[in-house]
PDB file of C-alpha atoms and ligand atoms in Angstrom:
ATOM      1  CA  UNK A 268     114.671  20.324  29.498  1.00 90.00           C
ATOM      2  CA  UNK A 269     114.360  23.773  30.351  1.00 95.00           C
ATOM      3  CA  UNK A 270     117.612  25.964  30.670  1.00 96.00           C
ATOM      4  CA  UNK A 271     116.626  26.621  34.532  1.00 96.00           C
ATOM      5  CA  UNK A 272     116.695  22.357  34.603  1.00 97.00           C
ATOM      6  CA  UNK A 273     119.511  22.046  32.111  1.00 97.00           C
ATOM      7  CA  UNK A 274     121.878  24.705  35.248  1.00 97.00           C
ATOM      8  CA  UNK A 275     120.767  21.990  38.106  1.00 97.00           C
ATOM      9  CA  UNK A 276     121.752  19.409  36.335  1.00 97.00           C
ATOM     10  CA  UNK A 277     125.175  21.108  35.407  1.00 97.00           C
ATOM     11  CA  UNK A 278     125.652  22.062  38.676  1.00 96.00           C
ATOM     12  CA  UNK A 279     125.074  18.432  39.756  1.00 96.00           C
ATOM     13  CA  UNK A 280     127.736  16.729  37.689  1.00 96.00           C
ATOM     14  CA  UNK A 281     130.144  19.671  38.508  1.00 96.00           C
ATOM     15  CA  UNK A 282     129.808  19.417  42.004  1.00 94.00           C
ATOM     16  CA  UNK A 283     130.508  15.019  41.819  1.00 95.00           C
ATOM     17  CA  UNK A 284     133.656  16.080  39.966  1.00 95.00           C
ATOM     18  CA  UNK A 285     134.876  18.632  42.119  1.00 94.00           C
ATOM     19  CA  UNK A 286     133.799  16.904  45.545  1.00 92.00           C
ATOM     20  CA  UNK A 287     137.058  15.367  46.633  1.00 91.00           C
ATOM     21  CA  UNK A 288     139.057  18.315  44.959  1.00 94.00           C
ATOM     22  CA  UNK A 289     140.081  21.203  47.162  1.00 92.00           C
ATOM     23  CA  UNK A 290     142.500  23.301  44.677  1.00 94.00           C
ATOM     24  CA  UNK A 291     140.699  26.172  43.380  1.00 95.00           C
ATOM     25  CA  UNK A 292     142.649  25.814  39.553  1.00 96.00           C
ATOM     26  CA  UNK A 293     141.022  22.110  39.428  1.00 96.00           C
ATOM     27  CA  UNK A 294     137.738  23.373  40.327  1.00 96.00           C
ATOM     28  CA  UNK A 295     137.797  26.461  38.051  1.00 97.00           C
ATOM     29  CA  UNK A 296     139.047  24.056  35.117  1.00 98.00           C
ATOM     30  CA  UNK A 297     136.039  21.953  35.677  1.00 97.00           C
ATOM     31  CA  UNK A 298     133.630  24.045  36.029  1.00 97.00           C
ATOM     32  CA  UNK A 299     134.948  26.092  32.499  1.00 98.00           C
ATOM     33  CA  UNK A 300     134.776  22.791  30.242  1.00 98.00           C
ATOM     34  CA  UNK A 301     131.242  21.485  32.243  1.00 98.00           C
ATOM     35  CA  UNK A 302     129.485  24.362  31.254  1.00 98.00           C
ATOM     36  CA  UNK A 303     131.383  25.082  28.211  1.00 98.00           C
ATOM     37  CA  UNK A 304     130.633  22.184  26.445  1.00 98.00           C
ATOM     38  CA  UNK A 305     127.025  22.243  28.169  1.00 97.00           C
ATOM     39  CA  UNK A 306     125.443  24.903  26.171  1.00 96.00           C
ATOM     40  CA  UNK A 307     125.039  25.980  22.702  1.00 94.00           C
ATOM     41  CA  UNK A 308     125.131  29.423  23.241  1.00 94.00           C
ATOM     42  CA  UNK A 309     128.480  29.654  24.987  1.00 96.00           C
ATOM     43  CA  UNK A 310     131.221  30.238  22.788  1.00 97.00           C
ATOM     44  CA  UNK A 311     134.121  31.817  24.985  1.00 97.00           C
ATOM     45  CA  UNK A 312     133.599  30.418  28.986  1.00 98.00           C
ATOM     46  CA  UNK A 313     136.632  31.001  31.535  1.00 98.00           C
ATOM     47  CA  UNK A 314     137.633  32.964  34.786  1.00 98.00           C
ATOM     48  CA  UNK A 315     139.965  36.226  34.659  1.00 98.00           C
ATOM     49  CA  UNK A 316     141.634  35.917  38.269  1.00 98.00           C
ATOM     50  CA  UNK A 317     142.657  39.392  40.394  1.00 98.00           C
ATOM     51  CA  UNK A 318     145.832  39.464  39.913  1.00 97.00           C
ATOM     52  CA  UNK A 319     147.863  38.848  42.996  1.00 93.00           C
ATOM     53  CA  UNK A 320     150.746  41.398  42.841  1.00 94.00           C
ATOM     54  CA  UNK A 321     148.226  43.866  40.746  1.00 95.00           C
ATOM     55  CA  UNK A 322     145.610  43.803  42.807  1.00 92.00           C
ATOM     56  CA  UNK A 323     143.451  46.832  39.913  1.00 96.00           C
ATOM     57  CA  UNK A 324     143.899  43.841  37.246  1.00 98.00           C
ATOM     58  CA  UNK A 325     142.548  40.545  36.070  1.00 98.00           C
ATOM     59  CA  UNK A 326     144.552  37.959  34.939  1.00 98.00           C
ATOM     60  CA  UNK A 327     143.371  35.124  32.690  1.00 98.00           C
ATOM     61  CA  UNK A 328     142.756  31.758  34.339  1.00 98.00           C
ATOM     62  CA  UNK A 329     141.429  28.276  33.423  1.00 98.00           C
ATOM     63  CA  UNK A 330     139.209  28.542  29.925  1.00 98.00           C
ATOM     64  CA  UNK A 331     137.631  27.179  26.655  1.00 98.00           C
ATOM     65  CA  UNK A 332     137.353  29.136  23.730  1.00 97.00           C
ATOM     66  CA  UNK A 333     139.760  30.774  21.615  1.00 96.00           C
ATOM     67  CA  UNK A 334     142.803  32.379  22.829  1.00 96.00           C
ATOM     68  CA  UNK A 335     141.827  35.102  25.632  1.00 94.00           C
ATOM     69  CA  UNK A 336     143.570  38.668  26.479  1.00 94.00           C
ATOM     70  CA  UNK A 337     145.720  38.012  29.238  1.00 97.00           C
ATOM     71  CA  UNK A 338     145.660  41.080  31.172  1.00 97.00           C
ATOM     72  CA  UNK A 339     142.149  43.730  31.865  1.00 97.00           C
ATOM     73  CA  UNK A 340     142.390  46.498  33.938  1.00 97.00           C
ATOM     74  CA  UNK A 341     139.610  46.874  36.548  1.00 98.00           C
ATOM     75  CA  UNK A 342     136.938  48.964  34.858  1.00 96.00           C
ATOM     76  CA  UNK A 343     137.736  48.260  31.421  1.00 96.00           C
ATOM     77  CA  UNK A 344     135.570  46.124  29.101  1.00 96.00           C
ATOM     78  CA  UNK A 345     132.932  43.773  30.612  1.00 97.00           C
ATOM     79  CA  UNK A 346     135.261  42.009  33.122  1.00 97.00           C
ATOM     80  CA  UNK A 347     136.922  45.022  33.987  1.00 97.00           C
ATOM     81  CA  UNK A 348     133.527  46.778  34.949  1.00 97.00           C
ATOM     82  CA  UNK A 349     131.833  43.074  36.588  1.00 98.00           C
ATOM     83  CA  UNK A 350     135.182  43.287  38.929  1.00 98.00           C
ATOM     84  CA  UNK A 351     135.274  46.848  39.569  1.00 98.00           C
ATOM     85  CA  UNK A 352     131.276  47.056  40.403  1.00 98.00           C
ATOM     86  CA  UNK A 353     131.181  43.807  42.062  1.00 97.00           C
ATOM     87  CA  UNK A 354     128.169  43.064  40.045  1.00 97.00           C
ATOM     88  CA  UNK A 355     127.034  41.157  37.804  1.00 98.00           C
ATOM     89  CA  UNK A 356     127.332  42.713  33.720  1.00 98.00           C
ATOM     90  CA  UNK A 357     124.704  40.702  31.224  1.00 98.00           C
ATOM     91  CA  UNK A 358     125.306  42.819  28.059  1.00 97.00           C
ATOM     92  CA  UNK A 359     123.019  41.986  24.929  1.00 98.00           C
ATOM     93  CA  UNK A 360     125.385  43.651  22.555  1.00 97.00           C
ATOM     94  CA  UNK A 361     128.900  43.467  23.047  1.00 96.00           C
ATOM     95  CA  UNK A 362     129.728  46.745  20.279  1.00 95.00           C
ATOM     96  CA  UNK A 363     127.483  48.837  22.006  1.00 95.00           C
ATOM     97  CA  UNK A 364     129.260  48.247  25.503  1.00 94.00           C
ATOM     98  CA  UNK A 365     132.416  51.327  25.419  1.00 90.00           C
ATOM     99  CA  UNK A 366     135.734  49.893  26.008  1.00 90.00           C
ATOM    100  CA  UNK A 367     134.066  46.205  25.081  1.00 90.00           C
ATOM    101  CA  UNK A 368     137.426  44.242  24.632  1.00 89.00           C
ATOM    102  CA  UNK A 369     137.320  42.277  21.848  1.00 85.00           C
ATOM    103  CA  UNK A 370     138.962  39.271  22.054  1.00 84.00           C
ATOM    104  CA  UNK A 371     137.113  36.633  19.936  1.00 87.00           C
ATOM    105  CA  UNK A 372     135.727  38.510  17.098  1.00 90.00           C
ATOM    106  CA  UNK A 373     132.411  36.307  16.967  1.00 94.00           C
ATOM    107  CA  UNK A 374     131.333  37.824  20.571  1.00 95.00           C
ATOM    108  CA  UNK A 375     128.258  39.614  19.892  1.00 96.00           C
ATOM    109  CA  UNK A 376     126.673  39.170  23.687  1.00 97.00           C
ATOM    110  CA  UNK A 377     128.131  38.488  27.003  1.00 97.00           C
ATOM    111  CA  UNK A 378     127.420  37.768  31.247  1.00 98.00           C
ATOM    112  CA  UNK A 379     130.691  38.080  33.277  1.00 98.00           C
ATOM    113  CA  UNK A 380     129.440  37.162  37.563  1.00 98.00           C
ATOM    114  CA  UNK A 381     131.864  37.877  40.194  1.00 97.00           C
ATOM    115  CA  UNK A 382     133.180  35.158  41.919  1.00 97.00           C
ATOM    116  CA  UNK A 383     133.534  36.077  45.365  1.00 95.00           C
ATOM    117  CA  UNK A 384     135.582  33.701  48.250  1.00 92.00           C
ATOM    118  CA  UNK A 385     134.006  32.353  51.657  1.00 87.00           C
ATOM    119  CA  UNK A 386     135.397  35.702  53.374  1.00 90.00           C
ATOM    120  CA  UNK A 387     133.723  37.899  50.615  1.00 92.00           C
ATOM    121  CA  UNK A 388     136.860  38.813  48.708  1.00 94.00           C
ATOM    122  CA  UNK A 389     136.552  39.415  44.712  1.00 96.00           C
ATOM    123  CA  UNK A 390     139.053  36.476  43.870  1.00 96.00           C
ATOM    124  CA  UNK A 391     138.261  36.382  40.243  1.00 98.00           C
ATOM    125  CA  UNK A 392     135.365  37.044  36.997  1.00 98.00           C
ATOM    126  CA  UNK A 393     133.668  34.676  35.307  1.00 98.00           C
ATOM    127  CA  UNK A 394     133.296  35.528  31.994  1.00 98.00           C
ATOM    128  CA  UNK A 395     131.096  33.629  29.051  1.00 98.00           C
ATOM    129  CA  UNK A 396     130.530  34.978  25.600  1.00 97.00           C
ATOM    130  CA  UNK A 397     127.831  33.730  23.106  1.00 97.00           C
ATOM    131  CA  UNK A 398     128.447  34.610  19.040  1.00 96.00           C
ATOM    132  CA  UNK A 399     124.666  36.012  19.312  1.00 97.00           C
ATOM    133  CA  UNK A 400     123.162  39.104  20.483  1.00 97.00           C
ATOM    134  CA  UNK A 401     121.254  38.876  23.794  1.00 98.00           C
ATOM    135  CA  UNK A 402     121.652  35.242  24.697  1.00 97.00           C
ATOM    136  CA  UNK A 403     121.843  35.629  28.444  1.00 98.00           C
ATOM    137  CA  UNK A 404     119.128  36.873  31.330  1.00 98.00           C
ATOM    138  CA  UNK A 405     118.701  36.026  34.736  1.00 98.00           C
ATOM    139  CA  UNK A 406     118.375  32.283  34.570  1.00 98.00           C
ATOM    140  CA  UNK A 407     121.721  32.317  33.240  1.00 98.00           C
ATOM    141  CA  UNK A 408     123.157  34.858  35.885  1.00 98.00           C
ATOM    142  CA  UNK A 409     120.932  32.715  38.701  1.00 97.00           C
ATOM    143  CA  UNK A 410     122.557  29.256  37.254  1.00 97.00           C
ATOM    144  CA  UNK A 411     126.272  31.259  37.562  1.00 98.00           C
ATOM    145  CA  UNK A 412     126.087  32.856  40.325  1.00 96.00           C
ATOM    146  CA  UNK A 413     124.730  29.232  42.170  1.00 95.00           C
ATOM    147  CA  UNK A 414     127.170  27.346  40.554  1.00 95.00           C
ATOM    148  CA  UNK A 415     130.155  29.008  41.203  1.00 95.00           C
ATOM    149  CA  UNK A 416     129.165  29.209  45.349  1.00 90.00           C
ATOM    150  CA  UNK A 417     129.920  25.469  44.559  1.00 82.00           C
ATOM    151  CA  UNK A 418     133.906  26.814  43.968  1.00 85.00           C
ATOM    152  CA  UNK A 419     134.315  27.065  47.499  1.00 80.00           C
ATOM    153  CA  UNK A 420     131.603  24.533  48.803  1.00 73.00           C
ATOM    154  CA  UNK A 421     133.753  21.898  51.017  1.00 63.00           C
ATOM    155  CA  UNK A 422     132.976  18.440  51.163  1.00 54.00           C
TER     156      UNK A 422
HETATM  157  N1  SME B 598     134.871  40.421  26.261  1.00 72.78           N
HETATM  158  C1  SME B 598     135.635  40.673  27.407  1.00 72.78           C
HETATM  159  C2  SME B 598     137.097  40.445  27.199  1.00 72.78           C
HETATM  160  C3  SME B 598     137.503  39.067  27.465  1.00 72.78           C
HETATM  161  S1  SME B 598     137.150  38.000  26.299  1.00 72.78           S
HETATM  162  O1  SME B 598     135.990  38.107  25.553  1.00 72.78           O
HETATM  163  C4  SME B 598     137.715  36.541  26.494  1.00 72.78           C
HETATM  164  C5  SME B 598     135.425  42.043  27.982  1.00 72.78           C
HETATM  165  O2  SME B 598     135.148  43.044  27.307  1.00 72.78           O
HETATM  166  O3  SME B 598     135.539  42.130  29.181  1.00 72.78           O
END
């Protein structure tokens, strides 16, 4: 299976999970340990949320991995600059990114996709780290960006 085929079917067995389940924390926890544990190359997969009373910070939210930082200023790092851009960051080498935060020490590449709510809102980043260089491209930021519409998808 191909990694294009190997996102559809992810997205598939997230989306029977989630179906019933309107809580955004449920669905964000789900779709963290689906893809997590769906891939070899992911090492650290999770959401940083914006922070509701901070509205220029993320916040960490549901993850798998290692322990995260729990605050990132818009702009800094690879989170900081996919939520202050609105864009998505796919970064091949982590130590050549300035202000990379370095949180697991194996990171070595990275693809953090805004997540974005039915009105069009930034609500959150979704961040996943591999422990080698260049491990993501646009099938990966395609399969993302696709599966995490499915966040607020109603059934
Ligand atoms: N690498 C991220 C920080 C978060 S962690 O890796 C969990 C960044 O520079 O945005």
């Amino acid at each position: 299976m191909n990694k294009t085929e190997k996102y559809a079917e992810v997205a598939k067995e997230i989306a029977a999970v989630i179906e019933n389940e309107p809580n955004l924390t449920a669905r964000m926890a789900t779709i963290s340990s689906v893809l997590h544990h769906a891939f070899d190359h992911y090492l650290w997969t999770g959401f940083y949320l914006v922070d509701a009373e901070k509205r220029d910070e993320l916040i960490i939210g549901p993850y798998q991995g290692t322990l995260g930082c729990l605050r990132i200023p818009f702009g800094k790092g690879v989170c900081g600059t996919a939520a202050a851009t609105k864009e998505t960051q796919i970064v091949d080498d982590v130590h050549a990114f300035p202000g990379h935060i370095p949180c697991d020490a194996r990171s070595e590449s990275e693809i953090v996709v805004p997540v974005f709510d039915d009105l069009g809102d930034l609500i959150a980043v979704f961040d996943v780290d591999s422990d080698r260089k260049a491990m993501f491209d646009d099938t990966d930021r395609q399969g993302l960006e696709s599966i995490l519409k499915a966040l607020f998808s109603t059934p």
